[in-house]
mmCIF file of C-alpha atoms in Angstrom:
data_model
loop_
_atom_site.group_PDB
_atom_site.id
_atom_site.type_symbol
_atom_site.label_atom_id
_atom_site.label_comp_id
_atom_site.label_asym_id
_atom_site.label_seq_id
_atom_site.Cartn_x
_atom_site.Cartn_y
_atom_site.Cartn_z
ATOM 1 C CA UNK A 12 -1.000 9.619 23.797
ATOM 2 C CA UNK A 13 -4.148 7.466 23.949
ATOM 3 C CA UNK A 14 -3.834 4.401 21.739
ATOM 4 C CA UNK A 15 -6.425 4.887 18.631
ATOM 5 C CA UNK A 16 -9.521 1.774 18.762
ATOM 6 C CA UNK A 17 -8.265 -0.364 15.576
ATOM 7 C CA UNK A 18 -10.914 -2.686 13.696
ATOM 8 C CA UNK A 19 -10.174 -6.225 12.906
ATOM 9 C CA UNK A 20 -12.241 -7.409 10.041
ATOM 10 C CA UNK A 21 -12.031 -11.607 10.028
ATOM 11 C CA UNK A 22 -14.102 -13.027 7.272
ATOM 12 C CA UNK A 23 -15.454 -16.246 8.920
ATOM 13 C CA UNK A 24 -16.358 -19.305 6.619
ATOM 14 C CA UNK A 25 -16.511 -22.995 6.533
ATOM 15 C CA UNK A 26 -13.443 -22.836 9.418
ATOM 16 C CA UNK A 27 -14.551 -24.375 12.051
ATOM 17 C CA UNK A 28 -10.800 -26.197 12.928
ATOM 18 C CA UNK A 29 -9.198 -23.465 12.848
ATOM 19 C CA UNK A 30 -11.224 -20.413 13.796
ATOM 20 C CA UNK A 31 -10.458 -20.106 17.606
ATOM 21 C CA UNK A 32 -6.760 -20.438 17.315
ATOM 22 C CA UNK A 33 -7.603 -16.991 14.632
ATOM 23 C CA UNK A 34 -9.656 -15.588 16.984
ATOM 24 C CA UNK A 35 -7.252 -16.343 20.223
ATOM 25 C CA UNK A 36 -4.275 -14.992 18.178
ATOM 26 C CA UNK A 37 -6.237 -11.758 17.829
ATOM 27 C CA UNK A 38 -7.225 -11.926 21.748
ATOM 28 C CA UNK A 39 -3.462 -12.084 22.919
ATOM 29 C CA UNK A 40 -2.678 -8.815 20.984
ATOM 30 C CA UNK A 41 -0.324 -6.492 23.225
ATOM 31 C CA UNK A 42 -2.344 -3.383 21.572
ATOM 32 C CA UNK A 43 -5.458 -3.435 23.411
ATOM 33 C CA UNK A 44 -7.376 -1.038 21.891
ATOM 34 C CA UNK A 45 -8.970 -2.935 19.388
ATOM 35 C CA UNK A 46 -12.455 -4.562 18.159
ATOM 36 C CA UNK A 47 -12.809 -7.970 16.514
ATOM 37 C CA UNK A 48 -15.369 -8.161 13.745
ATOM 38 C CA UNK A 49 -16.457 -11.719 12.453
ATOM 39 C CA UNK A 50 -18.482 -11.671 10.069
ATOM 40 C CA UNK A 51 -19.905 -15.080 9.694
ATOM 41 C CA UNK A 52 -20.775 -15.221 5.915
ATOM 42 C CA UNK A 53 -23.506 -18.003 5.742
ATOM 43 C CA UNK A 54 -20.940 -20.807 6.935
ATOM 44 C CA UNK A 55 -22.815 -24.357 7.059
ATOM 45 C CA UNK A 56 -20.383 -25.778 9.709
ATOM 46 C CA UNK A 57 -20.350 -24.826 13.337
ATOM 47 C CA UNK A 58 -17.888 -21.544 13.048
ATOM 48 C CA UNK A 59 -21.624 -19.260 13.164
ATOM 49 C CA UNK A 60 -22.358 -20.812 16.563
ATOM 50 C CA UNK A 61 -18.486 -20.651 17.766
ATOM 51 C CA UNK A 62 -18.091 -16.986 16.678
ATOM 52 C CA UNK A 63 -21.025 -16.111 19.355
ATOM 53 C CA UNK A 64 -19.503 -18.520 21.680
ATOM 54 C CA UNK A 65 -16.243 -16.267 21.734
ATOM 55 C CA UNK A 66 -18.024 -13.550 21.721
ATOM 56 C CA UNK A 67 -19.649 -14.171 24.621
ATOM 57 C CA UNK A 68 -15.715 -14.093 26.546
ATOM 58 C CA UNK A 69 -14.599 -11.189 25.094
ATOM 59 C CA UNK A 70 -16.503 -8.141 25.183
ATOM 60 C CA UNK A 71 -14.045 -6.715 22.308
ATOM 61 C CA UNK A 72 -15.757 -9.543 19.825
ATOM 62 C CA UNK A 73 -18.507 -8.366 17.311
ATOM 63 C CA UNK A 74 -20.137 -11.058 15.394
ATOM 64 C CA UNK A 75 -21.964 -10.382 12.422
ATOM 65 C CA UNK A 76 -24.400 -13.226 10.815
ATOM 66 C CA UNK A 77 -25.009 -12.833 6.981
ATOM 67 C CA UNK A 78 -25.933 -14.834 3.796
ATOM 68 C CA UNK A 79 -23.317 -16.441 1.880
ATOM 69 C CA UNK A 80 -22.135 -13.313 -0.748
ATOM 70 C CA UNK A 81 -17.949 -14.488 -0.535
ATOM 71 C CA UNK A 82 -14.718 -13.219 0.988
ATOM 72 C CA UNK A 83 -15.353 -9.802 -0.539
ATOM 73 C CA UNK A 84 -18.873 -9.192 0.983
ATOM 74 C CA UNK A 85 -18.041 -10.709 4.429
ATOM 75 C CA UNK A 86 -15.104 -7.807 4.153
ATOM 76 C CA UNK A 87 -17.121 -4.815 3.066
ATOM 77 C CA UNK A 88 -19.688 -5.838 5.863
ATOM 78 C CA UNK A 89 -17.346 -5.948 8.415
ATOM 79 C CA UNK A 90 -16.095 -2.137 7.152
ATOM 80 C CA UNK A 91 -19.891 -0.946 7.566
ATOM 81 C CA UNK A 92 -19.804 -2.031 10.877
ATOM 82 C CA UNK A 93 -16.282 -0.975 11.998
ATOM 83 C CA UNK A 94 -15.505 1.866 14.174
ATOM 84 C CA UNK A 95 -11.636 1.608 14.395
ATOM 85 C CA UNK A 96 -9.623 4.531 12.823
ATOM 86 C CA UNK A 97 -7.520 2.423 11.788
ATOM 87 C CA UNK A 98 -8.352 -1.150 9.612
ATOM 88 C CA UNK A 99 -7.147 -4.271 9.779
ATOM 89 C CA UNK A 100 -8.438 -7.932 7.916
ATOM 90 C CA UNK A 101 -7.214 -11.264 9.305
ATOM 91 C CA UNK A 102 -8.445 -14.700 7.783
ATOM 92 C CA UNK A 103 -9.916 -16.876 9.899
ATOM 93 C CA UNK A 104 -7.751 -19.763 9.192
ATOM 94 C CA UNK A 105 -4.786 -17.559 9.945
ATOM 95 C CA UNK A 106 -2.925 -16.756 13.094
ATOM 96 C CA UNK A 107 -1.301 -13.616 13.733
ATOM 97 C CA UNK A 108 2.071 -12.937 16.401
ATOM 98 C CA UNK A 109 0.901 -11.402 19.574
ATOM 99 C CA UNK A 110 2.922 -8.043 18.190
ATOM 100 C CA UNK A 111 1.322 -8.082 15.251
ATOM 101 C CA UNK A 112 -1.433 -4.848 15.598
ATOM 102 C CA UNK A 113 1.440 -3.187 18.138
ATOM 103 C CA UNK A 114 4.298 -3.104 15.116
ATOM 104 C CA UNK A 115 1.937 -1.657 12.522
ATOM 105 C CA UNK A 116 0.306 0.954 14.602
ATOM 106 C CA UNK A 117 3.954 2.173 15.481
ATOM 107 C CA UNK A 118 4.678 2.031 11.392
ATOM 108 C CA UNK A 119 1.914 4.110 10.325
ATOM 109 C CA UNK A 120 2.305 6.455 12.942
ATOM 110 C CA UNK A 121 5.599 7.424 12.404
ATOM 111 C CA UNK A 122 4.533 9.509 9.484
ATOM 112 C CA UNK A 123 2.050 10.689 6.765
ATOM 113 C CA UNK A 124 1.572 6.690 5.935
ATOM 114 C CA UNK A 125 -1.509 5.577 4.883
ATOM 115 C CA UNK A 126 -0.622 2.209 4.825
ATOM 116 C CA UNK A 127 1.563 -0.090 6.676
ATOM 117 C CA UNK A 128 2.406 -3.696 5.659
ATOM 118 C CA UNK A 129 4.466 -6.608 7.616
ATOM 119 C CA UNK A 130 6.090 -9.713 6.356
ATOM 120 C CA UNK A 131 4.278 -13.118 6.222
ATOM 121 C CA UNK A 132 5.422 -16.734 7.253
ATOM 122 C CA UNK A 133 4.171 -19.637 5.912
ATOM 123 C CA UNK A 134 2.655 -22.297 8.085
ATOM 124 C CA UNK A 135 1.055 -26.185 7.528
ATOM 125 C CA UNK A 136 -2.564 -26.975 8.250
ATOM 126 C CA UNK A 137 -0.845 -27.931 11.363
ATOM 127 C CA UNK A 138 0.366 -24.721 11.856
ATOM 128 C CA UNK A 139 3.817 -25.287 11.991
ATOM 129 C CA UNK A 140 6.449 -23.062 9.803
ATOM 130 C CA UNK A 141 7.159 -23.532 6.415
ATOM 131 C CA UNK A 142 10.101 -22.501 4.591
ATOM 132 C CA UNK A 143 8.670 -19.680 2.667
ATOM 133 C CA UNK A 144 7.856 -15.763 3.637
ATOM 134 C CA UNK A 145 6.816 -12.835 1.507
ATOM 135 C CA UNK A 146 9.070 -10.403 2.308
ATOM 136 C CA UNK A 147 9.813 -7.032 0.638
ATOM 137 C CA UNK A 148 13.286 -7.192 -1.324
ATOM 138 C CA UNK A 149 14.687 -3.753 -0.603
ATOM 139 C CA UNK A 150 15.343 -2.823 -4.485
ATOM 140 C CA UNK A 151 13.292 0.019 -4.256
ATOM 141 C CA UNK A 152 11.690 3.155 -1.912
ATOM 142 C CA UNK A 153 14.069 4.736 0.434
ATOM 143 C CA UNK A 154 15.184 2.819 3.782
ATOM 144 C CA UNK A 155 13.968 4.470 7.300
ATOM 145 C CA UNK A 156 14.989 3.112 10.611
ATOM 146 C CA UNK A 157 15.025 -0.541 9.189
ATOM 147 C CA UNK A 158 11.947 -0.428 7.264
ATOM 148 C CA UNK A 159 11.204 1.130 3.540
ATOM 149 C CA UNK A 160 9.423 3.525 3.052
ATOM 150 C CA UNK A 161 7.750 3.442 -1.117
ATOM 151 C CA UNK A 162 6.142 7.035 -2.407
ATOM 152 C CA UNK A 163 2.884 5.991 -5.217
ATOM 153 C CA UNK A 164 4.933 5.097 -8.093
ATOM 154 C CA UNK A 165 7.213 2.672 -6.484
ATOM 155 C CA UNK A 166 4.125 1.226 -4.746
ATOM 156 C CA UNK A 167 2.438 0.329 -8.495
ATOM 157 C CA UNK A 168 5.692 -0.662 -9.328
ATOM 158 C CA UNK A 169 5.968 -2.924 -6.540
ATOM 159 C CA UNK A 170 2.638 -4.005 -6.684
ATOM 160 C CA UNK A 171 2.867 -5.165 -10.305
ATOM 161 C CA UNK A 172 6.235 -6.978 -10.004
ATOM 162 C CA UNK A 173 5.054 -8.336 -7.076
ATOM 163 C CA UNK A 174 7.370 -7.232 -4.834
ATOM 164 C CA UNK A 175 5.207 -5.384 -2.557
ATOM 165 C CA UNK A 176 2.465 -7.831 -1.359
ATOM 166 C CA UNK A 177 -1.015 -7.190 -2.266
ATOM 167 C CA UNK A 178 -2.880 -9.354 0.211
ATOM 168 C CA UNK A 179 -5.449 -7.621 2.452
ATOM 169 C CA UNK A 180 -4.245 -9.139 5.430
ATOM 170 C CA UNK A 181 -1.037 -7.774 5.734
ATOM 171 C CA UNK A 182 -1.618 -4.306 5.973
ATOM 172 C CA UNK A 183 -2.684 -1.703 8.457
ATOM 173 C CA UNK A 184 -4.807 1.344 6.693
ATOM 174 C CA UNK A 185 -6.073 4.552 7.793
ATOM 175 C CA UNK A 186 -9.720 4.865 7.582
ATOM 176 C CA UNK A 187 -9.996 7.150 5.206
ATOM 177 C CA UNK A 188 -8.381 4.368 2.763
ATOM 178 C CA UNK A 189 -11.713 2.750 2.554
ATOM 179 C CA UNK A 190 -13.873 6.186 2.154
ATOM 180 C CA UNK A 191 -14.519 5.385 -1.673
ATOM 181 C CA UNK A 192 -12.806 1.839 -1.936
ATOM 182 C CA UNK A 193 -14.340 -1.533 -1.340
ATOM 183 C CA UNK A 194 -13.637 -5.296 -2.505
ATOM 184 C CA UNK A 195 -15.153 -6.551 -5.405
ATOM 185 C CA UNK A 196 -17.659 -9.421 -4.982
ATOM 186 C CA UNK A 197 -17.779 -12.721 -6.748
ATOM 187 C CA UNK A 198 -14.135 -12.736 -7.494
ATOM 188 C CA UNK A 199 -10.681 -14.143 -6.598
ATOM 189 C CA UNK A 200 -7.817 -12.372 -6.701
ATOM 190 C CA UNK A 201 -9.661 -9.297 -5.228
ATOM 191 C CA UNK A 202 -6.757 -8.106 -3.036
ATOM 192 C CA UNK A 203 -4.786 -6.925 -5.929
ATOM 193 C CA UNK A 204 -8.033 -5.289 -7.690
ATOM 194 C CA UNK A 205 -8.647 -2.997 -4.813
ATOM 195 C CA UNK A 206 -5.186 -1.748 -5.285
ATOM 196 C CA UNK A 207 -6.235 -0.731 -8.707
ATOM 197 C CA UNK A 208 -8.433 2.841 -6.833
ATOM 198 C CA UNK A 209 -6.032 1.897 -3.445
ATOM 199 C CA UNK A 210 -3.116 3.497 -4.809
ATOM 200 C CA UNK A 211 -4.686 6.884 -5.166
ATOM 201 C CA UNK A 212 -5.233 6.893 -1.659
ATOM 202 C CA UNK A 213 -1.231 6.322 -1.373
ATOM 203 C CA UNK A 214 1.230 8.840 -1.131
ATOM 204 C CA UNK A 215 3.055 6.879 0.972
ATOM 205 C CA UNK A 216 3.330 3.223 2.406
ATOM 206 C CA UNK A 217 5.935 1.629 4.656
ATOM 207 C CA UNK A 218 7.059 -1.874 5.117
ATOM 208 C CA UNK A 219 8.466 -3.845 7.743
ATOM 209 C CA UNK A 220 10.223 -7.440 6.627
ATOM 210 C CA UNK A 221 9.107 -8.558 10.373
ATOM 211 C CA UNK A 222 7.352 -12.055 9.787
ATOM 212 C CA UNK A 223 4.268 -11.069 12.018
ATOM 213 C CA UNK A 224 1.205 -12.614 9.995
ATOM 214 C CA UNK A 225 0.923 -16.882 9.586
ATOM 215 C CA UNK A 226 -0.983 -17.994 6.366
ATOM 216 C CA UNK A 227 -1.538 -21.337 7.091
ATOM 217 C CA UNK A 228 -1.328 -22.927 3.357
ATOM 218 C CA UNK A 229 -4.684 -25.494 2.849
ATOM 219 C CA UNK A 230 -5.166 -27.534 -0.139
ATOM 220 C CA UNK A 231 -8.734 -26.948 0.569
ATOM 221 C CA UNK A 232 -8.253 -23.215 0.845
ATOM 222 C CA UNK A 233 -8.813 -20.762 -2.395
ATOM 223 C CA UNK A 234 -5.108 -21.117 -3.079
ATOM 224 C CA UNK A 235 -4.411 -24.150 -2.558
ATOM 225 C CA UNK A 236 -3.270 -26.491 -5.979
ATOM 226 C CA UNK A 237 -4.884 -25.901 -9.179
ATOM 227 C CA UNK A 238 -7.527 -23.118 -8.853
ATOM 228 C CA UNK A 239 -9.385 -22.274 -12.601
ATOM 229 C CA UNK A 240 -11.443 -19.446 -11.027
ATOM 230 C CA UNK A 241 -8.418 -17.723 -9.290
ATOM 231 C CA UNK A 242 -6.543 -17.909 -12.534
ATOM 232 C CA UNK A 243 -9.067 -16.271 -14.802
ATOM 233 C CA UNK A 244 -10.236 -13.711 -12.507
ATOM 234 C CA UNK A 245 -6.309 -12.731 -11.718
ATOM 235 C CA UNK A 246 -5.782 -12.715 -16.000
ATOM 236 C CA UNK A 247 -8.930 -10.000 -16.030
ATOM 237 C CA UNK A 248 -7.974 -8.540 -13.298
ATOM 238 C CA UNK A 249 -4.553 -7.938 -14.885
ATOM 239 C CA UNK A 250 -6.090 -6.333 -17.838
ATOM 240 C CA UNK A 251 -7.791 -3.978 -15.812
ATOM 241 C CA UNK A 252 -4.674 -3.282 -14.625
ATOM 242 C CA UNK A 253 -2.724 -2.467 -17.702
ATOM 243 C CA UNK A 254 -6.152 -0.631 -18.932
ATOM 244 C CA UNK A 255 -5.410 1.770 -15.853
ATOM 245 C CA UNK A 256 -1.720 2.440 -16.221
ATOM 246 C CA UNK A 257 -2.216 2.880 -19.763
ATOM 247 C CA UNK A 258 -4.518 5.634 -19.045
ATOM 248 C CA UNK A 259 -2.741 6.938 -15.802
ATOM 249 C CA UNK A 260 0.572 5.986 -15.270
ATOM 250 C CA UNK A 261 2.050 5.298 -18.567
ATOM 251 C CA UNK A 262 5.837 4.960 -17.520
ATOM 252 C CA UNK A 263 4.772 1.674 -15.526
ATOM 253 C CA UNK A 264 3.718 0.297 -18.492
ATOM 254 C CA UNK A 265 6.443 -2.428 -18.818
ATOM 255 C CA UNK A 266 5.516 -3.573 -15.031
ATOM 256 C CA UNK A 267 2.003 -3.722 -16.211
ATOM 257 C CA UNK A 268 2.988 -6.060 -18.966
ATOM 258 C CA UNK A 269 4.886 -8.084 -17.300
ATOM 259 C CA UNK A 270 2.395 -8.515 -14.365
ATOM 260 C CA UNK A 271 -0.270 -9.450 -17.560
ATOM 261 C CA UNK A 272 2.388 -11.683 -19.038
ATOM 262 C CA UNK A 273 2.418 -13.915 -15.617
ATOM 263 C CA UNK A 274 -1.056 -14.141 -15.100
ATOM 264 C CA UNK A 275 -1.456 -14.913 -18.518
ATOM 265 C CA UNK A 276 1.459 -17.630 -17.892
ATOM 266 C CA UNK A 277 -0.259 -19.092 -14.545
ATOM 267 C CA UNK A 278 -3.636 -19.564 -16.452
ATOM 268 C CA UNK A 279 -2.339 -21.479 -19.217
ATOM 269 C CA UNK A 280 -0.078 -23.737 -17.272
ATOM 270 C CA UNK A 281 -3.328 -24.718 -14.794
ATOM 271 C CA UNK A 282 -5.761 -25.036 -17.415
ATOM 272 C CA UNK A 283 -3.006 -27.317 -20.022
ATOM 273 C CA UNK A 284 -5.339 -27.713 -22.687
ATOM 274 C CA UNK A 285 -4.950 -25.449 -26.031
ATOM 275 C CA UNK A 286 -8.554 -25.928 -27.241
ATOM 276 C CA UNK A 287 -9.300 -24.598 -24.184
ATOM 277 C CA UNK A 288 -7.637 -21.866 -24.525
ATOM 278 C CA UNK A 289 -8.006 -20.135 -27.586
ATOM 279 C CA UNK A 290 -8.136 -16.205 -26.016
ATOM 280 C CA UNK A 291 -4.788 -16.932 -24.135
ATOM 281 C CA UNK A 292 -2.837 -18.222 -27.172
ATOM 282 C CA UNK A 293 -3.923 -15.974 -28.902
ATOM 283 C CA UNK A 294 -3.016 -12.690 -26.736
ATOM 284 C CA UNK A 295 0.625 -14.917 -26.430
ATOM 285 C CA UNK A 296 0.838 -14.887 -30.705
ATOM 286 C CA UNK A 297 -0.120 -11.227 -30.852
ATOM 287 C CA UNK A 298 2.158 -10.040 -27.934
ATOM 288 C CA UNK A 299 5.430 -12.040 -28.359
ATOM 289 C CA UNK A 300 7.349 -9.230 -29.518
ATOM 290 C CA UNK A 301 6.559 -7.252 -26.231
ATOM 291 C CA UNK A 302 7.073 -10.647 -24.070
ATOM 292 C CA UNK A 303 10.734 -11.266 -25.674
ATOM 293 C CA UNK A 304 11.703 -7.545 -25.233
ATOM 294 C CA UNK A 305 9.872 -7.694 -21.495
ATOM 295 C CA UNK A 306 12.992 -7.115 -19.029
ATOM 296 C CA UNK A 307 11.366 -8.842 -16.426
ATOM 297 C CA UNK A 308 10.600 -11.960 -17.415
ATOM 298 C CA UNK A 309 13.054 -14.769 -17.070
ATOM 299 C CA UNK A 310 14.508 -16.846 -20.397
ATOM 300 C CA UNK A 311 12.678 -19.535 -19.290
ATOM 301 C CA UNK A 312 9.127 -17.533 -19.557
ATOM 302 C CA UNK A 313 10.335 -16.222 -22.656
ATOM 303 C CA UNK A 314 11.243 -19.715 -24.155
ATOM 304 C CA UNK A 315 7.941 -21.661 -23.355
ATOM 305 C CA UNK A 316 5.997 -18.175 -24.648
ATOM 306 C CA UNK A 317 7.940 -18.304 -28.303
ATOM 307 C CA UNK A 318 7.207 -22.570 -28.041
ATOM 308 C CA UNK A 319 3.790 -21.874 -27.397
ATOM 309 C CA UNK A 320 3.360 -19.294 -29.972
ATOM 310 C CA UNK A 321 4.690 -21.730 -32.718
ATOM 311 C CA UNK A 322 3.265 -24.763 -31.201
ATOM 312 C CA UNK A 323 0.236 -24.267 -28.921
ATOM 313 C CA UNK A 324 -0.905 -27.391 -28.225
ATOM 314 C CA UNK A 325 3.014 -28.907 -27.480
ATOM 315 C CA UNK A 326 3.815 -26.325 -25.196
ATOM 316 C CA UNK A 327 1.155 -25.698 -22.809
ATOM 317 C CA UNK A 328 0.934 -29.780 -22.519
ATOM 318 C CA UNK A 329 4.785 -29.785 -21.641
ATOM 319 C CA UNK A 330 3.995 -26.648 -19.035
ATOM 320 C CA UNK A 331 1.324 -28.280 -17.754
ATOM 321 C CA UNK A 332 3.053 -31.424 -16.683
ATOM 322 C CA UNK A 333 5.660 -29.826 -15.342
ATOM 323 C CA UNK A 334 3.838 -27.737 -13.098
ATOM 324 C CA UNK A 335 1.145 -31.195 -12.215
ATOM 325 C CA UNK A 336 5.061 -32.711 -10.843
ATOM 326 C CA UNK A 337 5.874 -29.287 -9.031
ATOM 327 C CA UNK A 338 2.499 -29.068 -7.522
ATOM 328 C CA UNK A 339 2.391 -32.618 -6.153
ATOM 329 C CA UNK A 340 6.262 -32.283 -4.898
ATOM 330 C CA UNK A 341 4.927 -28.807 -3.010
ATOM 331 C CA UNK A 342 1.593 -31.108 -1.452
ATOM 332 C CA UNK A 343 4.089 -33.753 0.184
ATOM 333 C CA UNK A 344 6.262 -30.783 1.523
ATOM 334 C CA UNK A 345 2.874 -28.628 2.626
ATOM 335 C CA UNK A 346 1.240 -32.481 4.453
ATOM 336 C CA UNK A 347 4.341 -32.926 6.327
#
């Protein structure tokens, strides 16, 4: 069987440190078949003029020069000018295991999967390993060979309790996945808002727990401490969300909640000031019935909710300088 041509979509930006280690990760892939797309999105370092310079050694390299229109523009570019039946997306500050493409081909071939996913490790802006992966935990789909297998309703499930990772760069699609779908531009969190159409393009996905993909964690990156932007465009995004399985997929609806709940939760602990906040306490006054009765949130969610429903301005000050101490203990671990 001839081994299908697989595209690699890299969105390339302001990564000129780190870029050819990406690049050379992708080179070193034991699955040939495969073309490299970087699409150089308007970067005002050097990583334009060293995506041509690889190119120029590897005849598998496509380089694509646009204006700056953000990660989800650089990615919908690169799927206009892919040719791969299957799709992959790397970041460019990112290294991936030389078995990386090889695993997930042999996933999504082993059946009517139009998705496959690995697990991710955790590296330093050094590149060396963290202690931290997203793996899957096994609570859910049915168990094939060593890997799970999830139908569409354990994959929303998953998706919304964050059990199934909804990064981008993960994954291994068919084409087809992306006939209709594409990122949305100008926001964060856009990974889990494609998922919002990507799951009707699902009847099945399978995961591997393999650690194959390296997200090297920057404090200059989009997720790295306190991010405002990321916060309020995951909160909308989770409305949009529980607008959809309201609609569609009603017996999720707890999931959906809870998944609100937390982003909800993550953008009043970054922001930490009440008066800025008056939306957010006010969808925690009007919904602290369903966050108390929520089976998935911990106590300790459900306390600081019911303490900032009686006492706004207390409680998100005492969340917020609790997670100010956790986020400067997690920058001494991440600089080591």
């Amino acid at each position: 069987m001839v081994d299908k041509l697989i595209s690699i979509i890299v969105p390339v930006y302001n990564v000129e440190d780190y870029l050819e280690d990406c690049v050379h990760s992708l080179e070193l892939q034991t699955y040939k078949n495969i073309e490299i797309i970087l699409v150089d999105d308007g970067s005002p370092d050097r990583s334009g003029k060293i995506c041509d310079k690889l190119a120029l050694k590897d005849a598998r390299i496509k380089v694509i020069h646009k204006k700056k229109g953000g990660l989800s523009d650089a990615r919908n570019e690169g799927l206009e000018h892919s040719n791969g039946e299957y799709i992959a997306f790397v970041d460019s500050d990112d290294i991936v295991e030389p078995n990386f493409i090889k695993v997930l081909y042999s996933l999504i071939t082993q059946g009517n999967y139009q998705v496959a996913q690995v697990g991710t490790q955790f590296v330093n802006e050094s590149g060396d390993p963290l202690n931290q992966k997203i793996v899957f935990d096994g609570d859910m789909g049915k168990k094939l060979n060593g890997n799970y297998v999830l139908n569409r309703d354990e994959l929303i499930r998953g998706l919304l309790l964050r059990k199934v990772h909804c990064a981008a760069w993960c994954n291994l699609y068919k084409r087809d996945f992306f006939n209709e779908i594409r990122f949305t531009k100008g926001i964060l969190n856009e990974d889990i808002l494609m998922w919002v159409d990507g799951v009707e393009k699902v009847d099945s996905l399978i995961i591997s727990n393999e650690c194959l993909y390296d997200y090297r964690q920057r404090y200059g990156g989009i997720t790295g401490g306190i991010n405002l932007k990321l916060d309020s465009d995951a909160y909308n995004n989770s409305k949009i969300w529980l607008k959809r399985i309201e609609e569609k997929y009603p017996k999720s609806i707890e999931e959906a909640n809870y998944n609100y709940f937390m982003c909800l939760w993550q953008i009043i602990k970054s922001t930490g000031d009440a008066r800025q906040l008056p939306e957010e306490v006010s969808a925690v006054k009007n919904n602290i019935g369903s966050i108390v009765d929520n089976k998935y949130l911990s106590k300790g969610h459900k306390m600081f909710f019911r303490l900032i429903s009686v006492s706004p301005h207390l409680g998100i000050h005492i969340l917020h300088k609790i997670w100010l101490k956790k986020l400067k203990s997690m920058s001494s671990v991440m600089s080591r």
